[in-house]
Every structure is written in structure tokens, then in C-alpha cells.
mmCIF file of C-alpha atoms and ligand atoms in Angstrom:
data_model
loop_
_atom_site.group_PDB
_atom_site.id
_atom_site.type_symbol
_atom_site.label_atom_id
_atom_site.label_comp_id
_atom_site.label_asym_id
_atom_site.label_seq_id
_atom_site.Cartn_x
_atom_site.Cartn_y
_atom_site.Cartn_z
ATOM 1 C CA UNK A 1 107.303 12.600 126.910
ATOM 2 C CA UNK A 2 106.659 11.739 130.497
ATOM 3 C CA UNK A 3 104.654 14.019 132.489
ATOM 4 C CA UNK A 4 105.734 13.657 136.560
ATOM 5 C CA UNK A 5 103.234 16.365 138.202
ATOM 6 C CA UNK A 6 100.483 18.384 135.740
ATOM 7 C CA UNK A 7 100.890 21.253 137.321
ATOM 8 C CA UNK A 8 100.409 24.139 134.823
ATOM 9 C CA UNK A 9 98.784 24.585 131.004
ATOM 10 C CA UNK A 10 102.496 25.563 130.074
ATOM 11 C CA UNK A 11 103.310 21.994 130.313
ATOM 12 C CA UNK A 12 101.334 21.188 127.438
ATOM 13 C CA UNK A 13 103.106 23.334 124.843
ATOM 14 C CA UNK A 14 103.933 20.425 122.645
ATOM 15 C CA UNK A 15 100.948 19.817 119.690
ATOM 16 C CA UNK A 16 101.971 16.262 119.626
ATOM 17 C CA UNK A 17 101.055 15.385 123.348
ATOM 18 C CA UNK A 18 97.773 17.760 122.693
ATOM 19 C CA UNK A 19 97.079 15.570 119.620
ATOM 20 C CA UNK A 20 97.255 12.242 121.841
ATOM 21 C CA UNK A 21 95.504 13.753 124.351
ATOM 22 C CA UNK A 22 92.577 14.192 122.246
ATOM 23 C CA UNK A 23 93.002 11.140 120.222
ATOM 24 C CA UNK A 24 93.300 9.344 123.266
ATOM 25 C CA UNK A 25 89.792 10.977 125.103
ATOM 26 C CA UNK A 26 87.626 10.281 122.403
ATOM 27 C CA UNK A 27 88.999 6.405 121.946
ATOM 28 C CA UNK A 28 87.870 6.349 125.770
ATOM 29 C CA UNK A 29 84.433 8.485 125.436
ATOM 30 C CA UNK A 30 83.442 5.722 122.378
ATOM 31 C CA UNK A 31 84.363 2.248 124.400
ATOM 32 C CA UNK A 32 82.256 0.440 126.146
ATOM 33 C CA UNK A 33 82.892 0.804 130.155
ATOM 34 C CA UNK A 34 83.693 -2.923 130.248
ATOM 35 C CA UNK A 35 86.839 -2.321 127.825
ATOM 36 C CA UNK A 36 88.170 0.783 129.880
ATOM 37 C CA UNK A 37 92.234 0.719 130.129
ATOM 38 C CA UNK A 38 92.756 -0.042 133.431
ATOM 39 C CA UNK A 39 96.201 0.968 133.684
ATOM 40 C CA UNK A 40 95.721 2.435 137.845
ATOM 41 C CA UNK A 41 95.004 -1.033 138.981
ATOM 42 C CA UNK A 42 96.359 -1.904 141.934
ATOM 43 C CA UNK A 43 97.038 1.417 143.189
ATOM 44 C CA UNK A 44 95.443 4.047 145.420
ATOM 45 C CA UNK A 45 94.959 7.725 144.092
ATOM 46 C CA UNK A 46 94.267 10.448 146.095
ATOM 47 C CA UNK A 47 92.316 13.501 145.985
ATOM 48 C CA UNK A 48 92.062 16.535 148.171
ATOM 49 C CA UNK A 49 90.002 19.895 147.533
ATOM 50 C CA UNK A 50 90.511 22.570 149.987
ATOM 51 C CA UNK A 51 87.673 24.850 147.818
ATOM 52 C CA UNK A 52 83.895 23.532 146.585
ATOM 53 C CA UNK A 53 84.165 21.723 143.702
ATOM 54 C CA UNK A 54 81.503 19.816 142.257
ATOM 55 C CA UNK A 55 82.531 18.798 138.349
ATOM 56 C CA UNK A 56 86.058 18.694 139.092
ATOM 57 C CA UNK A 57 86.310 15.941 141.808
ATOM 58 C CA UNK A 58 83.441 13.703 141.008
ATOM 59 C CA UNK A 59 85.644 13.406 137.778
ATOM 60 C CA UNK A 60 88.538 12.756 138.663
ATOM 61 C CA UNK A 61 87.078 10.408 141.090
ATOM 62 C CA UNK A 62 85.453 8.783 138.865
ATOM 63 C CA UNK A 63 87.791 9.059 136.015
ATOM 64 C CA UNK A 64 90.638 7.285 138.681
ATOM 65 C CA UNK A 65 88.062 4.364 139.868
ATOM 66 C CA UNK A 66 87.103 3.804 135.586
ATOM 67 C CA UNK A 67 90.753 3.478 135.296
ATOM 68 C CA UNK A 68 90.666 0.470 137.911
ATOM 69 C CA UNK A 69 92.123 2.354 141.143
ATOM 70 C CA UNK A 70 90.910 2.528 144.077
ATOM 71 C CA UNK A 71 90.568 6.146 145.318
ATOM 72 C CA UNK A 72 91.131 7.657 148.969
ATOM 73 C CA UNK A 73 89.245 11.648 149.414
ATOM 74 C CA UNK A 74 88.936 14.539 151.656
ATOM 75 C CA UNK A 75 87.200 17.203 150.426
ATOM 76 C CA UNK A 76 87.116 20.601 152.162
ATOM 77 C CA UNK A 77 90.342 20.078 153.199
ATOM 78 C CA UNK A 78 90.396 22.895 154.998
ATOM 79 C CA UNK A 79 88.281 22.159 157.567
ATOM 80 C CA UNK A 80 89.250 18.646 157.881
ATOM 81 C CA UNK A 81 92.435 17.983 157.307
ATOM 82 C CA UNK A 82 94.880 18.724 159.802
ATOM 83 C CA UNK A 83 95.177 21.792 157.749
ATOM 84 C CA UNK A 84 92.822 23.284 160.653
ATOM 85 C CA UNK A 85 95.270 22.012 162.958
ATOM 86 C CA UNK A 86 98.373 24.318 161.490
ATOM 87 C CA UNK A 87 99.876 21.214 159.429
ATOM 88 C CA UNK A 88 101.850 22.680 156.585
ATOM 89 C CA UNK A 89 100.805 21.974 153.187
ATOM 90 C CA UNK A 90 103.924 19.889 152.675
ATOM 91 C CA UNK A 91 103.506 18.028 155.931
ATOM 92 C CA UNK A 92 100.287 16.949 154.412
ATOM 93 C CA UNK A 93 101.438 16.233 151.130
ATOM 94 C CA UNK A 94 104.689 14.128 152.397
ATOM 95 C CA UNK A 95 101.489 12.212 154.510
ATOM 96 C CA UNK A 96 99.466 11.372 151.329
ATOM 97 C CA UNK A 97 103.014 10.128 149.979
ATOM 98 C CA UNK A 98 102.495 7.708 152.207
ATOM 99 C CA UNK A 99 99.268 6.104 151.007
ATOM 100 C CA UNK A 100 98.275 7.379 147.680
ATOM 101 C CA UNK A 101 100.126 6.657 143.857
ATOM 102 C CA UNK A 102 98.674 9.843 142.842
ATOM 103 C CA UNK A 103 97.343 13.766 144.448
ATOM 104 C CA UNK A 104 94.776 15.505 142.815
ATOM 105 C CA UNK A 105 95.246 18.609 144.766
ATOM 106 C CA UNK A 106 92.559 22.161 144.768
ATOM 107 C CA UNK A 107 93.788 24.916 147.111
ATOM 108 C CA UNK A 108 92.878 28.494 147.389
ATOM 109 C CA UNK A 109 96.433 29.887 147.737
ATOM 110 C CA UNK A 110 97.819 30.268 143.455
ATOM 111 C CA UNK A 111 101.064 27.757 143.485
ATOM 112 C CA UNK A 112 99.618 25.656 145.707
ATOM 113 C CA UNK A 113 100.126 22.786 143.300
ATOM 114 C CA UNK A 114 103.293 23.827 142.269
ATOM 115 C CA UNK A 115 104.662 23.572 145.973
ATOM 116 C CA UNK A 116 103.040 20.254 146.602
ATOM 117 C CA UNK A 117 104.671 18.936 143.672
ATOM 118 C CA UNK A 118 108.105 20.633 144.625
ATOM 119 C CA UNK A 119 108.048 18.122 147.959
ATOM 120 C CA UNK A 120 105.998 14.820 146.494
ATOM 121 C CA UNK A 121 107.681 11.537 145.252
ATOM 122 C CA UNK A 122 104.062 10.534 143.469
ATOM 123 C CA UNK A 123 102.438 12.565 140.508
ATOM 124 C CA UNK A 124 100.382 16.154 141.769
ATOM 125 C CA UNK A 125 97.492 17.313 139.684
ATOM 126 C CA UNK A 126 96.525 20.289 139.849
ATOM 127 C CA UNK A 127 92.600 20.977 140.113
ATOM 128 C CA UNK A 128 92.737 24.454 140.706
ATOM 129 C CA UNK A 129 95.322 26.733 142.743
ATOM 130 C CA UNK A 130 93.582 29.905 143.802
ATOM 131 C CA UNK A 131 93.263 32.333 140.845
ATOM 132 C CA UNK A 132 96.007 30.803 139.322
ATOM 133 C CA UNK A 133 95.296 28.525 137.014
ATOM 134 C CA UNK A 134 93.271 25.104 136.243
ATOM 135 C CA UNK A 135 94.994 23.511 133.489
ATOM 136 C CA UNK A 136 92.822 20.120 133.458
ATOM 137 C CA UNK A 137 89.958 22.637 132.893
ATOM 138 C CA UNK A 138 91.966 23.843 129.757
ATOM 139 C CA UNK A 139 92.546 20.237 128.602
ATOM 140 C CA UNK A 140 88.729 19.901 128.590
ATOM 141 C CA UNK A 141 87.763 22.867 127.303
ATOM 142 C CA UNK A 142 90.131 22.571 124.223
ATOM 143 C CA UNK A 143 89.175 18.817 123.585
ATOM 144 C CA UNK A 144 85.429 20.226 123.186
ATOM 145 C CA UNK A 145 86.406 22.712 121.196
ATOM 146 C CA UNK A 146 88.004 19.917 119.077
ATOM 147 C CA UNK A 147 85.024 17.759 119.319
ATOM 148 C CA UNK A 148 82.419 20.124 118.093
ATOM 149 C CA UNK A 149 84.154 22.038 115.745
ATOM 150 C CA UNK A 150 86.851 19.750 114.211
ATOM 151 C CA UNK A 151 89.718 22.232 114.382
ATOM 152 C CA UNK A 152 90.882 24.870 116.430
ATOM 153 C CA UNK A 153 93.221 26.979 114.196
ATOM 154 C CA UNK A 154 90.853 29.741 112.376
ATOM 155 C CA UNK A 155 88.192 30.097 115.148
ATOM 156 C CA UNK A 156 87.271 33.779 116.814
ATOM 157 C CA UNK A 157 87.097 32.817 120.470
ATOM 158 C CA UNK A 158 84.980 34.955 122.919
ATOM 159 C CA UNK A 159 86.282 34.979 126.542
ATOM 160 C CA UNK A 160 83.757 36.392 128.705
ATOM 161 C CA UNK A 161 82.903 37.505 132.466
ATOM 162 C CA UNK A 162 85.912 37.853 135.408
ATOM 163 C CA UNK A 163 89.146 37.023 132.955
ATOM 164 C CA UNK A 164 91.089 38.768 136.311
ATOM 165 C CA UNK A 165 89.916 36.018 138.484
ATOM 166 C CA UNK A 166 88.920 33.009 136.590
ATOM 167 C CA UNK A 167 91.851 30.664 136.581
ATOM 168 C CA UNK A 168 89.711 28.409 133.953
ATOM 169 C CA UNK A 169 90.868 31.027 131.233
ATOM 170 C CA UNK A 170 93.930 31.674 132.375
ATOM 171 C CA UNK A 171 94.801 28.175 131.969
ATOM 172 C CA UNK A 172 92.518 28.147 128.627
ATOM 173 C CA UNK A 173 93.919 31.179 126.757
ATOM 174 C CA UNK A 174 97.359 30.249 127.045
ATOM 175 C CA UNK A 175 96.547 26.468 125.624
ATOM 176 C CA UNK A 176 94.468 28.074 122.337
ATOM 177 C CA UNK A 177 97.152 30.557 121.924
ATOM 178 C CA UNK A 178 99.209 27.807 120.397
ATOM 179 C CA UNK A 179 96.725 28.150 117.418
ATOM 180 C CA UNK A 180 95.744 30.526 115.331
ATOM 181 C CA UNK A 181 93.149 32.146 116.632
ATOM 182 C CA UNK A 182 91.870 35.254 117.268
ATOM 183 C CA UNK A 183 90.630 36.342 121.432
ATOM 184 C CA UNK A 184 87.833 38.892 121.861
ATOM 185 C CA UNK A 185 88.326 39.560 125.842
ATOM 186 C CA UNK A 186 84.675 40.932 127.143
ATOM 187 C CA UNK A 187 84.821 41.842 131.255
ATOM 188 C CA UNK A 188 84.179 44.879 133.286
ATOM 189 C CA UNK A 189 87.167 47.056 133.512
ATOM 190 C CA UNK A 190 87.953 46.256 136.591
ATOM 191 C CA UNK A 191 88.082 42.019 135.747
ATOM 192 C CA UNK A 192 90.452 42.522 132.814
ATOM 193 C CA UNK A 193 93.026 39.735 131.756
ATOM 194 C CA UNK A 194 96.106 40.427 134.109
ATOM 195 C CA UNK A 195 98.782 41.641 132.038
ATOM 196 C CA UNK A 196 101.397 39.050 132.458
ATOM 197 C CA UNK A 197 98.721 36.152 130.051
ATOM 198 C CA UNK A 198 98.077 39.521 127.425
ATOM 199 C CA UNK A 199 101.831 39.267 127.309
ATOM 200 C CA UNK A 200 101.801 35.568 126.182
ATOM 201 C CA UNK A 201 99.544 36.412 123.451
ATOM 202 C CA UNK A 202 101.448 39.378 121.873
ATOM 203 C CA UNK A 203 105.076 37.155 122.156
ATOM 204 C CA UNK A 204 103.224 34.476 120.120
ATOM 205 C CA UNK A 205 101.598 37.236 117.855
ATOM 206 C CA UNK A 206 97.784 36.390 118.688
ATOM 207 C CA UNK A 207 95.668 38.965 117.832
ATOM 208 C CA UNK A 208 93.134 39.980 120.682
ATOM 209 C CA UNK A 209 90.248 42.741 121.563
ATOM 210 C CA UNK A 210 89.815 44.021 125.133
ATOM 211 C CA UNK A 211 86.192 45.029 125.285
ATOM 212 C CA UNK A 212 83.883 46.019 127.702
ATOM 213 C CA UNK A 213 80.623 45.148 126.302
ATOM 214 C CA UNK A 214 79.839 42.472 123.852
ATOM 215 C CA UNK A 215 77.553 44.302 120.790
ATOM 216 C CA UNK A 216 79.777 43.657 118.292
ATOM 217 C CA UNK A 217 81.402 40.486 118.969
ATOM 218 C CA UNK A 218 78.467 38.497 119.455
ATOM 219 C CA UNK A 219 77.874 37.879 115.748
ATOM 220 C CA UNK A 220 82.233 37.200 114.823
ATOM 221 C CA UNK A 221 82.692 34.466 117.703
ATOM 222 C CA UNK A 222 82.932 30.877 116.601
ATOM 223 C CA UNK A 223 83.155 29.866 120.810
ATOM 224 C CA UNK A 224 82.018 31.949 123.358
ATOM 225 C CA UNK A 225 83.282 30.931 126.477
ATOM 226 C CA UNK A 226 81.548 32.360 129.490
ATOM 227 C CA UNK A 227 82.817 32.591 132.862
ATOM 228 C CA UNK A 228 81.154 33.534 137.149
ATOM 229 C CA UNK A 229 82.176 36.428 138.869
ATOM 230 C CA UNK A 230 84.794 34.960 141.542
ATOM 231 C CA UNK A 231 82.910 36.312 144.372
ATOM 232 C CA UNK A 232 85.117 34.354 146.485
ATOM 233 C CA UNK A 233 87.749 36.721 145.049
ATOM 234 C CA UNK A 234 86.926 39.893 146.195
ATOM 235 C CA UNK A 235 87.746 41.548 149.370
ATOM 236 C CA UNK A 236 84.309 43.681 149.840
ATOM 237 C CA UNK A 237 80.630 42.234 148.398
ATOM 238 C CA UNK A 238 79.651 45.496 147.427
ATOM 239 C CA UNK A 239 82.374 45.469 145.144
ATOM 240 C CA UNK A 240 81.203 42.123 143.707
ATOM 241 C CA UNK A 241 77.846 43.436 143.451
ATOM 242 C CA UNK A 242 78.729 46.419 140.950
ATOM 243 C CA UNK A 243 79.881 44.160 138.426
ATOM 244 C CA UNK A 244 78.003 40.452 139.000
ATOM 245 C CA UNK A 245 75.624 41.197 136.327
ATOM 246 C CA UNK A 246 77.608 42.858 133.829
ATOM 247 C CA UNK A 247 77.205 40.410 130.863
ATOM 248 C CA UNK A 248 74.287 37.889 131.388
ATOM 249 C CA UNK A 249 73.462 35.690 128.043
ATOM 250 C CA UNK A 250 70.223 35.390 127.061
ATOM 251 C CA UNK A 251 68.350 34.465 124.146
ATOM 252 C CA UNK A 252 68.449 37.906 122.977
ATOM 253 C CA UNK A 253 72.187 37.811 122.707
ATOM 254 C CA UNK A 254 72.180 34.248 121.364
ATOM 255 C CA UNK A 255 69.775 35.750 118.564
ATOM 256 C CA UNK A 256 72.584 37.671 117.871
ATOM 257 C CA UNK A 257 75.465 34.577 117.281
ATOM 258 C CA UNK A 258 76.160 32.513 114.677
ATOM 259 C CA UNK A 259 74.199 29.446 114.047
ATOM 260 C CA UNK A 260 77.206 27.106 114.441
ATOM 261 C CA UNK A 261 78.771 28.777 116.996
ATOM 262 C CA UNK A 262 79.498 26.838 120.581
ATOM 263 C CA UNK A 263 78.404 28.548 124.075
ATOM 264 C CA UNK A 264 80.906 26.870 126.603
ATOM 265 C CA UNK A 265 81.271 27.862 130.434
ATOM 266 C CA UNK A 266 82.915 25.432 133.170
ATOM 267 C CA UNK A 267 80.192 25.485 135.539
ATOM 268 C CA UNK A 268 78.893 26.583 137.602
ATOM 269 C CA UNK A 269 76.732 29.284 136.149
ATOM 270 C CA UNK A 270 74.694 31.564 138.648
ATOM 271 C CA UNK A 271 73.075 33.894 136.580
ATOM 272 C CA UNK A 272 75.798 34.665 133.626
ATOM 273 C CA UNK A 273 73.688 32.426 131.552
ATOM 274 C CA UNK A 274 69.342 32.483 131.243
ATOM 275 C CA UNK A 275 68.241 28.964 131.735
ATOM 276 C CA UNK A 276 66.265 29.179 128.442
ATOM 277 C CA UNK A 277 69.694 29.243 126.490
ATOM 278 C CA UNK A 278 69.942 25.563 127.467
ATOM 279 C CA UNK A 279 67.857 24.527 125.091
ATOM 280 C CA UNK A 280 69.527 26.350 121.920
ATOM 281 C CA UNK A 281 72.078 23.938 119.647
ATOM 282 C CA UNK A 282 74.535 26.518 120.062
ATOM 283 C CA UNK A 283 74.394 25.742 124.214
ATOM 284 C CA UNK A 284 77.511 23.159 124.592
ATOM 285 C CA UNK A 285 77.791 23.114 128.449
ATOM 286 C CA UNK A 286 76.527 19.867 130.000
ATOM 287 C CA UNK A 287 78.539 18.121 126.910
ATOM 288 C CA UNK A 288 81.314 20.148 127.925
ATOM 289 C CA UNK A 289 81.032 18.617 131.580
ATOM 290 C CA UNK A 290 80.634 14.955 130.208
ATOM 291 C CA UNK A 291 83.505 15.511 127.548
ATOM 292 C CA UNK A 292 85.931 16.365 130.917
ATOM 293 C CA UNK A 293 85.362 12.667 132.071
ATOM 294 C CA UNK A 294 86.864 11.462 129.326
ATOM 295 C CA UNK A 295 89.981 14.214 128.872
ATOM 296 C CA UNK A 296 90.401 13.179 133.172
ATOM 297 C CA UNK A 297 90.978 9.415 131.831
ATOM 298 C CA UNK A 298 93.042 10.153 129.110
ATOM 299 C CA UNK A 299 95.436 12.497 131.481
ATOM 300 C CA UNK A 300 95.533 9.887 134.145
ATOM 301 C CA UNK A 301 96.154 7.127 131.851
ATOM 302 C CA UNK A 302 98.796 9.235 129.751
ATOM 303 C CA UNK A 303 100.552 10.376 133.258
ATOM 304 C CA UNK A 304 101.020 6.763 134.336
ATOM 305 C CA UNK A 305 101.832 5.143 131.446
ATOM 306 C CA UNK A 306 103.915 7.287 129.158
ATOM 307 C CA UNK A 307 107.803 6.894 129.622
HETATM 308 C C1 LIG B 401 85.689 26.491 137.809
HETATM 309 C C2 LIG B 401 86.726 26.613 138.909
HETATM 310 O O1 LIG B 401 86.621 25.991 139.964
HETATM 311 O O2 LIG B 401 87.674 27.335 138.653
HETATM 312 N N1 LIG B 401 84.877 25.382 137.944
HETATM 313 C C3 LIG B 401 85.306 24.178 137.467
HETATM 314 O O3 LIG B 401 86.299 23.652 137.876
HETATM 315 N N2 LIG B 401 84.581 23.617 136.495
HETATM 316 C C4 LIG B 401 84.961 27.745 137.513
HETATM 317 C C5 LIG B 401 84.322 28.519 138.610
HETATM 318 O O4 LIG B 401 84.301 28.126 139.775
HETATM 319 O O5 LIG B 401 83.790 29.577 138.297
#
């Protein structure tokens, strides 16, 4: 199956391209640097954040010079780009056309991506559109997931923090709910899932809790995924305020987990999880981060050479 533009999680439906996905990630993550694929040679990639990013682009920048090409970058686009200027978001995508094989593309506005891709002759990636979604996120997230526990049918997975916001779960929750697993959705009322990804889970018959506090989940979850407050989200900080501290892990809660479980969150963290968690087995983070190298080189890879 070739994939032109990855510009949503809904794109990766099909188990078989998940499969090779992961297969193909942890072929990459156990070679040598020397023996990388180097299947971008020859060609320039582009990428260009209009939000902070820190995991996400040094990546996919490195993940696009690993795979032998040579890499052009503006980040905060916003400011200078000639987005500050009044250029159009397609103006500036038709512009890249002209130098780059490839756009990795974060914007603020959600469908960002998908209107880049609408107007671009090379492949768009989408690193994040707004509070949309963040599907390379999800593609990294499952493939740990994979990695640490083998499987992902039968686990309990925890989603916690701003699931109204966070465009890492709604990219993530749609991927996992092509397993069978179970969701336990922990926010403040007022951060709940948006109803329109609750709806994906009942038409696939995934069974889900909405909760607002996190006593008696703690001890069922096999992952639990933690998430920031999108403070860039909100129209008023006070509003922020009342709920940035809602659900903070610390080694009390841990305490409380199973001793296998995984405790994922895709950076960064400001206070939703204690520092002295980071030393527990159970804390999967940083791995998390290194494993999304590796998932960014098997996507690239997989986008230009699959027919
Ligand atoms: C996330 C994002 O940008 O959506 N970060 C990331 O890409 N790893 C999460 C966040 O900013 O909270």
C-alpha cells in the first residue's frame, strides 16, 4: 500500500502496514548506524514547525539525515516564514514544492496538514495540526507499547490528563482501538474526550470508563499514558490554572500500579509526573522518546519506498 501524505492515524487502519511498521522500526533500532537504509539519498526533505517542538523535529531531522537526505528547516514558522508576511499556507507549501522531496509540517490551526497535503505534489507529514491530531506520535506510542509488552490486544490502557486538547491521544486512541483493549479515560470534566473519538470507540465496540479521578484504575491499567494540560489551548489562564494540577503521578500513585505495568507520556512533562517516578521500572518515557527515532525511520523509509 503506498502512503502519498501521512496525514491522519485513520490512515493506518490496516494491521498489516501496522505489523511492518513495527517489524520494520525495530530491524532499524538493532542495526548498526553504518548499515542504515539509506533510501532518501539524494534528496532534500523539509521540515517546518509553526509551534515548539522539541522531540518531534530533532527526530524527524535526524531520522531524514540517518536515512541519507539532506534536510532543509525553519522552525517557528510563524515568525519566520513569510507566514508573518500574510503568505498563505499553500503559497508556502507550493514554495517548499519547489526545493524539498518531502514536508514535515506542525501548525497550530487542526487540518493544517490536511490542507497542505490537498495543494503539494511531494509527501506532507503531519507533526501535529493544532488539537487535532499527531498521528506519528500514535505510531510511536503503539510501537512501545509493542516493544515492552509484546502484544497489544488484552491490555487495560489508562489515558490520562487534557484528552479534550491533547492531539497525542486523539491520534493514539483511535490507533489501539483496532485492538482489543479496554480505555479508562481519567481528566477533569471539563478536558473530557470530545465526543466525535468516544464515538469511534463504541462503533468498534471498545469498552471505555470516563472518570474523573484515578483511585480505582491505578491498580487495573497495564499502560498508563499521561498527558500536559494544553495551556496553549485555553482562552483565559485562570481557567488553566483550576485544572493544571488535577492528576499529578507520584510515587504514591505508582505504589498503587502493577509491577509490570508501563508509565508512557510524549513529553514534555511539567509537573503531571514527580521526577522521582523516573527512576521506577514501570517509568517508560525517555525509551519512549528514543523508540520514536526509530518508528520516524521506518515511516520515512516505508513512505518512499513502498509502491
Ligand atoms: C506533544 C505535542 O506536541 O502534541 N509533544 C510531542 O510531540 N511529543 C505533547 C504536548 O505538547 O503536550
Amino acid at each position: 500500500m503506498k502512503l502519498d501524505h501521512v496525514v491522519s492515524i485513520k490512515q493506518f487502519s490496516d494491521k498489516a502496514l501496522l505489523d511492518e511498521l513495527f517489524k520494520s522500526a525495530s530491524e532499524i533500532q538493532a542495526m548498526d548506524p553504518s548499515q542504515y537504509p539509506k533510501p532518501l539519498q539524494n534528496r532534500t526533505l523539509a521540515t517546518i514547525f509553526y509551534e515548539p517542538s522539541t522531540r518531534t523535529r530533532l527526530s524527524f531531522e535526524t531520522a531524514i539525515q540517518n536515512l541519507g537526505a539532506n534536510l532543509i528547516s525553519t522552525e517557528n514558522a510563524g515568525e519566520f516564514s513569510s507566514a508573518i508576511k500574510g503568505e498563505s499556507l499553500e503559497d508556502t507549501i507550493m514554495t517548499i514544492n519547489a526545493y524539498a522531496d518531502g514536508i514535515v509540517i506542525r501548525h497550530p490551526e487542526v487540518g493544517a496538514a490536511k490542507r497542505a497535503a490537498a495543494v503539494s505534489k511531494v509527501p506532507v507529514i503531519n507533526a501535529g495540526d493544532g488539537a487535532g491530531e499527531h498521528p506519528t506520535q500514535a505510531l510511536l506510542d503503539a510501537y512501545s507499547i509493542y516493544k515492552a509488552k509484546g502484544k497489544i490486544d488484552g491490555l487495560k490502557i489508562g489515558l490520562v490528563g487534557d484528552l479534550l486538547n491533547g492531539r497525542t491521544v486523539h491520534s493514539l486512541m483511535p490507533l489501539l482501538s483496532g485492538f482489543d483493549v479496554e480505555f479508562y479515560l481519567v481528566s477533569p470534566p471539563s478536558l473530557r474526550m470530545p465526543e466525535e473519538y468516544l464515538k469511534v470507540l463504541e462503533e468498534k465496540n471498545i469498552k471505555y470508563t470516563e472518570l474523573d479521578n484515578w483511585q480505582d484504575m491505578l491498580g487495573q491499567v497495564d499502560v498508563l499514558y499521561m498527558t500536559r494540560v494544553q495551556k496553549e489551548r485555553f482562552a483565559n489562564e485562570a481557567d488553566y490554572i483550576k485544572v493544571k494540577d488535577d492528576f499529578i503521578l507520584t510515587m504514591e500513585q505508582v505504589k498503587q500500579m502493577k509491577s509490570d505495568a508501563i508509565i508512557m507520556h510524549p513529553l514534555p512533562r511539567v509537573n503531571e509526573i514527580d521526577v522521582a517516578v523516573d527512576a521506577d521500572p514501570r517509568a517508560y518515557y525517555f525509551e519512549e522518546v528514543r523508540n520514536g527515532l526509530f518508528m520516524r525511520m521506518a515511516l520515512l523509509n516505508y513512505v518512499y519506498t513502498s509502491k
